[in-house]
Amino acid sequence: MNKVCLVGRLVKDPTCEYVNTSNGSVARSRFTIAVDRSFSSSNQDGRNTADFISIVAWRKQAENIAKFQKKGNQIAVDGRIQVDNYTGKDGNTVWSTYVIADSIQFLDRKSDDISNNNFDNNSYDHVTPNDFSNDAPQSEQGATVWDAGTNIEIDPDELPFY
């Protein structure tokens, strides 16, 4: 099984390029993340270091990471390792190892998400009732009442808690 899960920070701003294939032009982004590696042995003085992992994303993921992420942002990558080789200008075989991203999650929250109401999947804890429409009727205590309609018939025998 070839499966990789990494959490790290972008080393530089990711970019997106379009590669011509037999199926047309496809978006590709190549970027590097720094993944922390800690040591517990005394000869390393307890210092952390990082591994720099090359990542390749394709299609919509490639466009999104280039559009929404920048150097220093933390992301999670789920994917697989791929190893390629080619012959260099000097005639020697050059090996390249990198991760092909199957999915990428953006882990940093933008500070302006709240003011612009641009909520991503990771920032729902900033949502307030004021972010929603006030078209729904209010109960006497001020809570929102959701009108399910007048033609709904509920048999009490079908309710598990009745």
PDB file of C-alpha atoms in Angstrom:
ATOM      1  CA  MET A   1       0.000   0.000   0.000  1.00  0.00           C
ATOM      2  CA  ASN A   2       1.358   3.409  -1.004  1.00  0.00           C
ATOM      3  CA  LYS A   3      -0.277   6.004   1.297  1.00  0.00           C
ATOM      4  CA  VAL A   4       1.142   9.236   2.719  1.00  0.00           C
ATOM      5  CA  CYS A   5      -0.395  11.719   5.175  1.00  0.00           C
ATOM      6  CA  LEU A   6       1.577  14.887   5.878  1.00  0.00           C
ATOM      7  CA  VAL A   7       0.983  18.136   7.750  1.00  0.00           C
ATOM      8  CA  GLY A   8       3.393  20.947   7.052  1.00  0.00           C
ATOM      9  CA  ARG A   9       3.911  24.563   6.068  1.00  0.00           C
ATOM     10  CA  LEU A  10       4.370  25.864   2.544  1.00  0.00           C
ATOM     11  CA  VAL A  11       7.992  26.833   1.859  1.00  0.00           C
ATOM     12  CA  LYS A  12       7.010  29.418  -0.784  1.00  0.00           C
ATOM     13  CA  ASP A  13       3.891  30.673  -2.548  1.00  0.00           C
ATOM     14  CA  PRO A  14       2.492  27.863  -4.725  1.00  0.00           C
ATOM     15  CA  THR A  15       1.934  28.537  -8.407  1.00  0.00           C
ATOM     16  CA  CYS A  16      -0.230  26.820 -10.993  1.00  0.00           C
ATOM     17  CA  GLU A  17       0.732  25.989 -14.552  1.00  0.00           C
ATOM     18  CA  TYR A  18      -1.209  24.310 -17.333  1.00  0.00           C
ATOM     19  CA  VAL A  19       0.272  21.222 -18.932  1.00  0.00           C
ATOM     20  CA  ASN A  20      -0.794  20.054 -22.385  1.00  0.00           C
ATOM     21  CA  THR A  21      -1.942  16.439 -22.415  1.00  0.00           C
ATOM     22  CA  SER A  22      -3.757  14.247 -24.926  1.00  0.00           C
ATOM     23  CA  ASN A  23      -6.985  15.202 -23.095  1.00  0.00           C
ATOM     24  CA  GLY A  24      -6.322  18.946 -23.285  1.00  0.00           C
ATOM     25  CA  SER A  25      -4.742  21.372 -20.868  1.00  0.00           C
ATOM     26  CA  VAL A  26      -4.568  20.265 -17.211  1.00  0.00           C
ATOM     27  CA  ALA A  27      -3.674  22.413 -14.171  1.00  0.00           C
ATOM     28  CA  ARG A  28      -0.608  21.323 -12.188  1.00  0.00           C
ATOM     29  CA  SER A  29       0.958  22.821  -9.092  1.00  0.00           C
ATOM     30  CA  ARG A  30       4.342  21.806  -7.688  1.00  0.00           C
ATOM     31  CA  PHE A  31       5.220  23.017  -4.228  1.00  0.00           C
ATOM     32  CA  THR A  32       7.220  22.039  -1.157  1.00  0.00           C
ATOM     33  CA  ILE A  33       6.090  21.731   2.446  1.00  0.00           C
ATOM     34  CA  ALA A  34       8.270  21.702   5.548  1.00  0.00           C
ATOM     35  CA  VAL A  35       7.229  18.887   7.882  1.00  0.00           C
ATOM     36  CA  ASP A  36       8.516  19.104  11.477  1.00  0.00           C
ATOM     37  CA  ARG A  37      10.615  16.251  12.797  1.00  0.00           C
ATOM     38  CA  SER A  38      11.418  16.313  16.521  1.00  0.00           C
ATOM     39  CA  PHE A  39      14.187  14.471  18.305  1.00  0.00           C
ATOM     40  CA  SER A  40      14.040  13.156  21.845  1.00  0.00           C
ATOM     41  CA  SER A  41      17.655  12.002  22.106  1.00  0.00           C
ATOM     42  CA  SER A  42      20.118  14.054  24.137  1.00  0.00           C
ATOM     43  CA  ASN A  43      22.656  14.339  21.305  1.00  0.00           C
ATOM     44  CA  GLN A  44      20.218  16.468  19.296  1.00  0.00           C
ATOM     45  CA  ASP A  45      19.651  18.897  22.205  1.00  0.00           C
ATOM     46  CA  GLY A  46      15.884  18.486  21.825  1.00  0.00           C
ATOM     47  CA  ARG A  47      15.862  20.707  18.729  1.00  0.00           C
ATOM     48  CA  ASN A  48      13.339  20.317  15.964  1.00  0.00           C
ATOM     49  CA  THR A  49      14.262  20.093  12.327  1.00  0.00           C
ATOM     50  CA  ALA A  50      12.163  19.774   9.208  1.00  0.00           C
ATOM     51  CA  ASP A  51      11.949  17.511   6.206  1.00  0.00           C
ATOM     52  CA  PHE A  52      11.201  19.291   2.940  1.00  0.00           C
ATOM     53  CA  ILE A  53       8.742  17.240   0.901  1.00  0.00           C
ATOM     54  CA  SER A  54       7.924  17.950  -2.759  1.00  0.00           C
ATOM     55  CA  ILE A  55       4.218  17.759  -3.603  1.00  0.00           C
ATOM     56  CA  VAL A  56       2.407  17.713  -6.954  1.00  0.00           C
ATOM     57  CA  ALA A  57      -1.305  18.554  -7.187  1.00  0.00           C
ATOM     58  CA  TRP A  58      -3.448  18.320 -10.298  1.00  0.00           C
ATOM     59  CA  ARG A  59      -6.612  19.902 -11.701  1.00  0.00           C
ATOM     60  CA  LYS A  60      -8.885  21.871  -9.315  1.00  0.00           C
ATOM     61  CA  GLN A  61      -6.654  21.191  -6.293  1.00  0.00           C
ATOM     62  CA  ALA A  62      -3.726  22.743  -8.153  1.00  0.00           C
ATOM     63  CA  GLU A  63      -5.764  25.832  -8.990  1.00  0.00           C
ATOM     64  CA  ASN A  64      -7.117  26.168  -5.434  1.00  0.00           C
ATOM     65  CA  ILE A  65      -3.785  25.884  -3.643  1.00  0.00           C
ATOM     66  CA  ALA A  66      -2.250  28.503  -5.937  1.00  0.00           C
ATOM     67  CA  LYS A  67      -5.254  30.786  -5.509  1.00  0.00           C
ATOM     68  CA  PHE A  68      -5.862  30.517  -1.747  1.00  0.00           C
ATOM     69  CA  GLN A  69      -2.546  29.599  -0.095  1.00  0.00           C
ATOM     70  CA  LYS A  70       0.768  31.359   0.453  1.00  0.00           C
ATOM     71  CA  LYS A  71       4.181  30.809   1.998  1.00  0.00           C
ATOM     72  CA  GLY A  72       3.984  29.781   5.663  1.00  0.00           C
ATOM     73  CA  ASN A  73       0.390  28.480   5.571  1.00  0.00           C
ATOM     74  CA  GLN A  74      -0.196  25.072   7.115  1.00  0.00           C
ATOM     75  CA  ILE A  75      -1.792  22.358   4.985  1.00  0.00           C
ATOM     76  CA  ALA A  76      -2.516  18.641   5.250  1.00  0.00           C
ATOM     77  CA  VAL A  77      -1.763  16.443   2.255  1.00  0.00           C
ATOM     78  CA  ASP A  78      -3.086  12.948   1.683  1.00  0.00           C
ATOM     79  CA  GLY A  79      -1.556  11.136  -1.255  1.00  0.00           C
ATOM     80  CA  ARG A  80       0.984   8.639  -2.535  1.00  0.00           C
ATOM     81  CA  ILE A  81       4.729   8.566  -3.154  1.00  0.00           C
ATOM     82  CA  GLN A  82       5.922   8.506  -6.735  1.00  0.00           C
ATOM     83  CA  VAL A  83       9.488   7.904  -7.919  1.00  0.00           C
ATOM     84  CA  ASP A  84      10.617   8.922 -11.406  1.00  0.00           C
ATOM     85  CA  ASN A  85      13.967   8.927 -13.146  1.00  0.00           C
ATOM     86  CA  TYR A  86      15.471  10.545 -16.203  1.00  0.00           C
ATOM     87  CA  THR A  87      18.869  10.888 -17.830  1.00  0.00           C
ATOM     88  CA  GLY A  88      20.566  14.161 -16.995  1.00  0.00           C
ATOM     89  CA  LYS A  89      22.658  16.306 -19.330  1.00  0.00           C
ATOM     90  CA  ASP A  90      25.777  14.581 -18.043  1.00  0.00           C
ATOM     91  CA  GLY A  91      24.385  11.140 -18.957  1.00  0.00           C
ATOM     92  CA  ASN A  92      23.753  10.063 -15.354  1.00  0.00           C
ATOM     93  CA  THR A  93      20.397   8.793 -14.121  1.00  0.00           C
ATOM     94  CA  VAL A  94      18.624  11.320 -11.904  1.00  0.00           C
ATOM     95  CA  TRP A  95      15.995  10.057  -9.449  1.00  0.00           C
ATOM     96  CA  SER A  96      13.098  12.194  -8.243  1.00  0.00           C
ATOM     97  CA  THR A  97      10.805  11.337  -5.323  1.00  0.00           C
ATOM     98  CA  TYR A  98       7.675  13.328  -4.536  1.00  0.00           C
ATOM     99  CA  VAL A  99       4.094  13.017  -3.274  1.00  0.00           C
ATOM    100  CA  ILE A 100       1.105  13.065  -5.626  1.00  0.00           C
ATOM    101  CA  ALA A 101      -1.683  14.797  -3.669  1.00  0.00           C
ATOM    102  CA  ASP A 102      -5.041  13.016  -3.624  1.00  0.00           C
ATOM    103  CA  SER A 103      -6.526  15.587  -1.250  1.00  0.00           C
ATOM    104  CA  ILE A 104      -5.331  18.801   0.357  1.00  0.00           C
ATOM    105  CA  GLN A 105      -6.849  20.507   3.389  1.00  0.00           C
ATOM    106  CA  PHE A 106      -6.147  24.118   4.266  1.00  0.00           C
ATOM    107  CA  LEU A 107      -5.496  24.303   8.012  1.00  0.00           C
ATOM    108  CA  ASP A 108      -4.825  28.015   8.584  1.00  0.00           C
ATOM    109  CA  ARG A 109      -7.680  30.429   9.109  1.00  0.00           C
ATOM    110  CA  LYS A 110      -7.646  33.849   7.592  1.00  0.00           C
ATOM    111  CA  SER A 111      -8.214  36.688  10.040  1.00  0.00           C
ATOM    112  CA  ASP A 112     -10.447  38.502   7.553  1.00  0.00           C
ATOM    113  CA  ASP A 113     -12.824  35.550   7.049  1.00  0.00           C
ATOM    114  CA  ILE A 114     -15.168  36.886   9.715  1.00  0.00           C
ATOM    115  CA  SER A 115     -15.381  40.420   8.376  1.00  0.00           C
ATOM    116  CA  ASN A 116     -15.837  39.285   4.755  1.00  0.00           C
ATOM    117  CA  ASN A 117     -18.177  36.382   5.582  1.00  0.00           C
ATOM    118  CA  ASN A 118     -15.893  34.062   3.570  1.00  0.00           C
ATOM    119  CA  PHE A 119     -16.249  30.930   5.652  1.00  0.00           C
ATOM    120  CA  ASP A 120     -14.359  27.813   4.687  1.00  0.00           C
ATOM    121  CA  ASN A 121     -14.863  24.356   6.180  1.00  0.00           C
ATOM    122  CA  ASN A 122     -12.481  25.098   9.040  1.00  0.00           C
ATOM    123  CA  SER A 123     -14.020  28.355  10.291  1.00  0.00           C
ATOM    124  CA  TYR A 124     -17.597  27.528  11.230  1.00  0.00           C
ATOM    125  CA  ASP A 125     -16.869  28.290  14.872  1.00  0.00           C
ATOM    126  CA  HIS A 126     -16.918  31.992  13.938  1.00  0.00           C
ATOM    127  CA  VAL A 127     -20.492  31.854  12.596  1.00  0.00           C
ATOM    128  CA  THR A 128     -23.053  33.854  14.557  1.00  0.00           C
ATOM    129  CA  PRO A 129     -26.844  34.059  14.168  1.00  0.00           C
ATOM    130  CA  ASN A 130     -26.379  37.475  12.557  1.00  0.00           C
ATOM    131  CA  ASP A 131     -24.692  35.760   9.597  1.00  0.00           C
ATOM    132  CA  PHE A 132     -28.033  34.243   8.534  1.00  0.00           C
ATOM    133  CA  SER A 133     -31.157  35.748   7.071  1.00  0.00           C
ATOM    134  CA  ASN A 134     -33.763  37.053   9.501  1.00  0.00           C
ATOM    135  CA  ASP A 135     -36.639  35.924   7.262  1.00  0.00           C
ATOM    136  CA  ALA A 136     -37.598  33.050   9.582  1.00  0.00           C
ATOM    137  CA  PRO A 137     -40.214  33.872  12.242  1.00  0.00           C
ATOM    138  CA  GLN A 138     -39.038  34.349  15.819  1.00  0.00           C
ATOM    139  CA  SER A 139     -40.522  32.601  18.850  1.00  0.00           C
ATOM    140  CA  GLU A 140     -41.460  34.476  22.020  1.00  0.00           C
ATOM    141  CA  GLN A 141     -38.015  33.703  23.505  1.00  0.00           C
ATOM    142  CA  GLY A 142     -36.241  35.041  20.400  1.00  0.00           C
ATOM    143  CA  ALA A 143     -35.154  31.665  18.986  1.00  0.00           C
ATOM    144  CA  THR A 144     -35.598  31.055  15.278  1.00  0.00           C
ATOM    145  CA  VAL A 145     -38.625  28.939  14.389  1.00  0.00           C
ATOM    146  CA  TRP A 146     -38.276  26.851  11.238  1.00  0.00           C
ATOM    147  CA  ASP A 147     -41.604  26.456   9.433  1.00  0.00           C
ATOM    148  CA  ALA A 148     -41.834  22.899   8.059  1.00  0.00           C
ATOM    149  CA  GLY A 149     -45.116  23.568   6.294  1.00  0.00           C
ATOM    150  CA  THR A 150     -48.769  22.978   7.102  1.00  0.00           C
ATOM    151  CA  ASN A 151     -49.339  19.723   5.217  1.00  0.00           C
ATOM    152  CA  ILE A 152     -47.132  17.498   7.326  1.00  0.00           C
ATOM    153  CA  GLU A 153     -48.851  14.673   9.177  1.00  0.00           C
ATOM    154  CA  ILE A 154     -46.849  12.908  11.873  1.00  0.00           C
ATOM    155  CA  ASP A 155     -48.108   9.724  13.461  1.00  0.00           C
ATOM    156  CA  PRO A 156     -47.049   9.641  17.172  1.00  0.00           C
ATOM    157  CA  ASP A 157     -46.489   5.881  16.864  1.00  0.00           C
ATOM    158  CA  GLU A 158     -43.666   6.529  14.378  1.00  0.00           C
ATOM    159  CA  LEU A 159     -41.741   8.816  16.733  1.00  0.00           C
ATOM    160  CA  PRO A 160     -39.119   6.934  18.756  1.00  0.00           C
ATOM    161  CA  PHE A 161     -39.202   9.413  21.641  1.00  0.00           C
ATOM    162  CA  TYR A 162     -42.961  10.040  21.967  1.00  0.00           C
TER     163      TYR A 162
END
